[in-house]
Protein backbone atom coordinates (compact mmCIF):
# COMPACT_ATOMS: atom_id res chain seq x y z
CA ASP A 1 94.71 108.78 95.09
CA ARG A 2 98.41 108.22 94.19
CA ALA A 3 98.88 112.02 94.65
CA LEU A 4 97.69 112.01 98.08
CA LEU A 5 98.82 108.93 99.14
CA LEU A 6 102.34 109.92 98.52
CA VAL A 7 101.89 112.78 100.30
CA GLY A 8 100.72 111.84 103.23
CA PHE A 9 103.23 109.28 103.59
CA SER A 10 106.10 110.80 102.22
CA GLY A 11 104.92 114.10 104.93
CA ALA A 12 103.94 111.43 107.65
CA LEU A 13 100.71 113.58 107.38
CA ARG A 14 97.71 113.36 109.91
CA ARG A 15 94.39 112.68 107.50
CA SER A 16 93.38 116.40 108.85
CA GLU A 17 96.51 117.80 107.68
CA LEU A 18 96.20 116.28 103.88
CA ALA A 19 92.39 116.77 103.75
CA GLY A 20 93.34 120.56 104.83
CA ILE A 21 95.97 121.38 102.50
CA GLN A 22 95.80 124.56 100.08
CA LYS A 23 97.50 124.78 97.27
CA GLU A 24 98.90 128.56 98.39
CA HIS A 25 100.59 126.21 101.65
CA LEU A 26 102.66 124.58 98.59
CA GLN A 27 106.11 126.31 97.57
CA LEU A 28 108.07 124.47 94.78
CA VAL A 29 111.52 124.59 95.08
CA LYS A 30 114.61 122.56 93.32
CA GLU A 31 114.81 120.00 96.25
CA GLY A 32 110.75 119.51 96.00
CA PHE A 33 107.99 121.12 97.70
CA VAL A 34 107.72 122.65 100.81
CA LEU A 35 104.67 122.28 102.75
CA LEU A 36 103.14 124.83 105.60
CA LEU A 37 100.86 123.09 107.83
CA PRO A 38 99.44 126.34 109.49
CA TRP A 39 96.96 124.28 111.47
CA SER A 40 98.95 121.02 113.10
CA LYS A 41 98.26 119.52 116.05
CA THR A 42 101.72 120.32 117.33
CA GLY A 43 101.51 124.09 115.76
CA MET A 44 102.54 125.38 112.41
CA ARG A 45 105.50 123.39 111.23
CA GLU A 46 106.75 123.14 107.60
CA VAL A 47 107.10 119.38 105.91
CA ASN A 48 109.50 118.84 103.45
CA LEU A 49 108.75 117.03 100.65
CA PRO A 50 111.23 115.84 98.28
CA TYR A 51 111.54 114.29 94.99
CA GLY A 52 111.69 110.71 94.46
CA SER A 53 114.65 108.51 92.90
CA ASN A 54 111.03 106.00 91.21
CA PHE A 55 109.49 108.02 88.67
CA GLU A 56 106.35 106.02 89.92
CA THR A 57 106.58 106.88 93.59
CA CYS A 58 108.15 110.29 93.22
CA THR A 59 105.53 112.65 95.59
CA VAL A 60 106.46 116.02 94.17
CA ARG A 61 106.15 114.51 90.33
CA ALA A 62 102.88 112.64 91.61
CA LEU A 63 101.52 115.86 92.88
CA GLN A 64 102.31 118.40 90.24
CA GLU A 65 100.39 116.01 87.51
CA TRP A 66 97.52 115.89 90.42
CA ILE A 67 97.82 119.97 90.53
CA ASN A 68 97.75 120.07 86.45
CA SER A 69 95.24 117.66 85.52
CA ALA A 70 92.69 119.22 88.35
CA LYS A 71 93.57 122.48 87.25
CA ILE A 72 94.29 123.45 90.72
CA GLU A 73 95.13 127.21 90.82
CA SER A 74 94.01 127.92 94.22
CA GLY A 75 92.66 126.45 97.36
CA PRO A 76 91.73 122.74 98.33
CA VAL A 77 94.46 120.47 96.79
CA PHE A 78 92.39 117.45 97.45
CA ARG A 79 89.71 117.78 96.34
CA ALA A 80 85.93 115.62 96.23
CA ILE A 81 85.01 114.03 92.86
CA ASN A 82 81.30 113.31 92.34
CA ARG A 83 80.20 110.15 90.96
CA HIS A 84 80.46 111.68 87.41
CA GLY A 85 84.10 112.48 87.76
CA GLN A 86 83.50 115.73 88.17
CA ILE A 87 86.01 117.72 90.49
CA GLN A 88 84.60 119.77 92.92
CA PRO A 89 85.90 123.13 94.48
CA ASN A 90 85.66 122.02 98.20
CA SER A 91 88.32 120.16 100.01
CA ILE A 92 87.77 116.20 100.98
CA SER A 93 87.33 115.53 104.68
CA ASP A 94 89.66 113.46 106.73
CA LYS A 95 87.08 110.55 106.59
CA ALA A 96 86.97 110.82 102.61
CA VAL A 97 91.02 110.10 103.33
CA ALA A 98 90.55 107.06 105.62
CA LEU A 99 88.51 106.08 102.57
CA ILE A 100 90.71 105.88 99.78
CA ILE A 101 93.17 104.82 102.06
CA ASN A 102 90.96 101.62 102.69
CA ARG A 103 90.27 101.58 98.69
CA ASN A 104 93.82 101.08 98.13
CA SER A 105 94.55 98.24 100.32
CA HIS A 106 95.51 96.37 97.33
CA ILE A 107 98.60 98.19 97.90
CA ARG A 108 99.49 95.82 101.14
CA GLU A 109 99.71 93.13 98.86
CA THR A 110 102.01 93.98 96.74
CA VAL A 111 104.49 95.97 99.08
CA LYS A 112 104.47 92.07 101.39
CA ASN A 113 105.47 90.38 98.07
CA ALA A 114 107.51 92.89 97.47
CA GLU A 115 109.34 92.54 100.51
CA ALA A 116 109.02 88.80 100.97
CA LYS A 117 110.76 88.48 97.53
CA ARG A 118 113.61 90.87 98.78
CA ALA A 119 114.05 88.63 101.95
CA HIS A 120 113.87 85.60 100.48
CA ASP A 121 111.21 84.53 102.96
CA SER A 122 107.20 84.60 102.92
CA THR A 123 106.43 85.30 106.39
CA VAL A 124 106.82 89.11 106.12
CA SER A 125 103.68 90.38 107.53
CA ILE A 126 102.34 94.21 106.16
CA PRO A 127 99.56 94.91 108.61
CA ASN A 128 96.23 96.01 107.36
CA PHE A 129 95.91 100.17 106.06
CA ALA A 130 94.09 102.68 107.97
CA GLY A 131 93.56 106.40 108.82
CA HIS A 132 96.64 106.54 110.39
CA SER A 133 98.92 103.59 108.42
CA LEU A 134 100.36 106.50 105.99
CA ARG A 135 101.95 108.09 109.02
CA ALA A 136 102.80 105.10 111.09
CA GLY A 137 104.26 103.65 107.50
CA PHE A 138 106.18 106.11 107.85
CA VAL A 139 107.98 106.45 110.75
CA THR A 140 108.18 102.17 110.91
CA GLN A 141 109.74 102.70 107.62
CA ALA A 142 112.21 105.69 108.24
CA TYR A 143 113.04 103.65 111.24
CA LEU A 144 114.05 100.22 109.23
CA ASN A 145 115.87 101.76 106.54
CA GLY A 146 118.59 103.73 109.65
CA ALA A 147 116.42 107.39 109.60
CA SER A 148 118.00 109.17 113.40
CA GLU A 149 114.88 109.57 115.70
CA ALA A 150 115.87 113.41 115.09
CA SER A 151 115.59 113.30 111.29
CA ILE A 152 112.02 111.39 111.73
CA MET A 153 110.58 113.98 114.55
CA SER A 154 111.65 116.82 112.06
CA GLN A 155 109.28 115.53 109.16
CA THR A 156 106.63 114.28 111.31
CA GLY A 157 106.41 117.25 113.83
CA HIS A 158 106.63 114.62 117.15
CA ARG A 159 108.14 116.89 120.33
CA LYS A 160 108.92 113.78 122.19
CA SER A 161 110.75 110.48 121.09
CA ASP A 162 108.30 108.35 123.55
CA THR A 163 105.42 109.17 121.28
CA LEU A 164 107.15 108.43 118.16
CA LYS A 165 108.22 105.12 118.93
CA LYS A 166 104.64 104.39 119.64
CA TYR A 167 104.55 104.52 115.80
CA ILE A 168 107.33 102.33 114.92
CA ARG A 169 105.61 99.00 113.95
CA GLU A 170 108.16 96.28 113.40
CA THR A 171 107.44 94.14 110.64
CA ASP A 172 110.06 91.24 111.20
CA LYS A 173 111.05 90.93 114.81
CA TRP A 174 114.23 89.38 113.50
CA LYS A 175 115.67 91.75 111.45
CA ASN A 176 115.85 94.17 113.94
CA ASN A 177 116.72 91.78 116.78
CA ALA A 178 119.24 92.87 119.66
CA ALA A 179 121.03 89.65 120.19
CA THR A 180 122.37 89.60 116.34
CA LYS A 181 124.39 92.61 117.64
CA LEU A 182 126.06 90.86 120.36
CA GLY A 183 128.57 88.96 118.26
CA LEU A 184 128.15 85.39 119.07
């Protein structure tokens, strides 16, 4: 689950894109993984998955760990696991991705608590996770952290900034309030 969630979040991927990743679509370079998405909604595109600064949340390390432990040499990266814990040769579905996201909604409370401690404010609100949360969460967090629209669109594959802006889910209306920029 960790590798799937981190790849989905840092890649700003749709559920179907995440479910369809093949080992052959991944190239490890010194900066991280280059992921080729030949079937993306917006056409073929490459997504860069860089190394993270935190070992526990590093997308590249989590993905390498999953590929090695699952002994994946080719074919689907994210595979079904049967009730006996055996990894199957077939890819998971986009619905399975949504279930995994929902199953891991406890992460929401961890994020919420960490943000509240950092802001010294218990009113921080993190919306419930759903199938599109990884993609929308990437856009929102990248925006809040000051990433340019162009760099966000490069990762998500959006072609229009109007469409991108629909993904931004403000979590704190006071933090980025335009009135604070007036110098009053």
